[in-house]
Amino acid sequence: MSALTVRDLHKTFGPIEVLKGIGLEIGKGEFIVLVGPSGCGKSTLLNIIAGLERQSSGSIEIGGRLVDDVAPKDRDIAMVFQSYALYPSMTVRQNITFGMECRHVPKAKQDEAVANVARLLQIEPLLGRKPSQLSGGQRQRVAIGRALVRDPLLFLFDEPLSNLDAKLRVEMRMEIKRLHQRIGATIVYVTHDQIEAMTMATRIAVMHQGSVQQFADPDTVYRYPANLFVARFMGSPPMNTMPARLEAENGAPVVVIGAGRPDEVRLRLQGYDAAAPFIGRDVVLGIRPECIAEGSRAFSADPPILVNAPVEMVEPTGAETIVLLRLGGEAAMARIAPDVRPTPGASATFALDTRRVCLFDPETERLIA
């Protein structure tokens, strides 16, 4: 039985269609992340699942039960908000137990639930404090604790880390992932941060303009983006995409960047049989920054593919160096070793890993191979 089923969901606000036929099937124990830019509809979808918004058409099932006409409090869900939504006049313990008191849970069970959650989230010393006496990370732990004591079928997280600083976001991201591994809960998590999506999810639903562009595990989304939007959105820096032409050379496909230019780049591909119908046609080439390295580094290609390219900008980050260069006149980002610093304005030699390039149809923008 699926923990959550979303069937052909539509939502309109006046003349504006915010959700366009969303369909998702989520299994028990999965950690699903809805990711996309602001305004793509991900929070609206979460609110409809929670019952805070009513869909225009389509249906929602939670645990095999149709909940379209079920009130939020009866859907067996728990929600963690971006703003924490804690009662300022109550202690941490009172915030956690408030929902249980409303449901008339016996005091002994309340105490047991609070003890278990406080130990799990390491907030035992905070139970007597008010929210104003807590840090942002502590408040978020309390909000998660309040959701955990319900032991629902489904947890919904609405951008819970966006109010935290960068260091605390990383720490809380690890805490939530560790928590999921411990309790095996089903989680639907909304974020605009694709790093959160890649590191936390068992599957990612990439959304854009009210539609799910791709729904797959993180490795598939990263390695085989379904279309140009996914390729350009997922990854930091994102996948380089550039116009090219596909030709044949000795029976193998060759992708040409900047065809006819003095600095054209020709990349011989192997194992791209699906691209055969596009021989002699324009394509969009996609290559990840980590697939472009300093010339001294050899990828597993025989012989290694080396190109000489002008360098426009160098950005040291400590752990790596990001380089903006030109391939056949097209801009591309490379991720190279931290101790390598090419000179801006000069040319340098780079190695390319053509085993991991993607080809897209320029008309449909969908992945070819």
XYZ file of C-alpha atoms in Angstrom, residues 35-38 42 191-195 197 206-208 227-239 288:
28
model
C 12.194 20.940 -5.286
C 11.935 23.814 -7.713
C 12.214 27.598 -8.046
C 9.913 30.004 -6.243
C 5.539 22.962 -4.555
C 12.630 23.119 -0.559
C 14.041 25.416 -3.216
C 17.566 24.298 -2.297
C 18.708 21.576 -4.694
C 21.605 20.644 -2.367
C 17.168 17.700 -2.270
C 11.639 18.434 -9.678
C 8.859 20.953 -10.295
C 8.593 23.836 -12.746
C 15.097 17.831 -19.850
C 17.075 21.062 -20.031
C 15.268 22.639 -17.089
C 16.289 19.811 -14.751
C 19.843 19.854 -16.142
C 20.199 23.576 -15.519
C 18.480 23.570 -12.122
C 20.091 20.598 -10.386
C 23.753 20.909 -9.487
C 25.982 23.647 -8.114
C 27.341 24.834 -10.470
C 24.656 23.430 -12.779
C 25.253 21.377 -15.894
C 28.799 18.650 -15.756
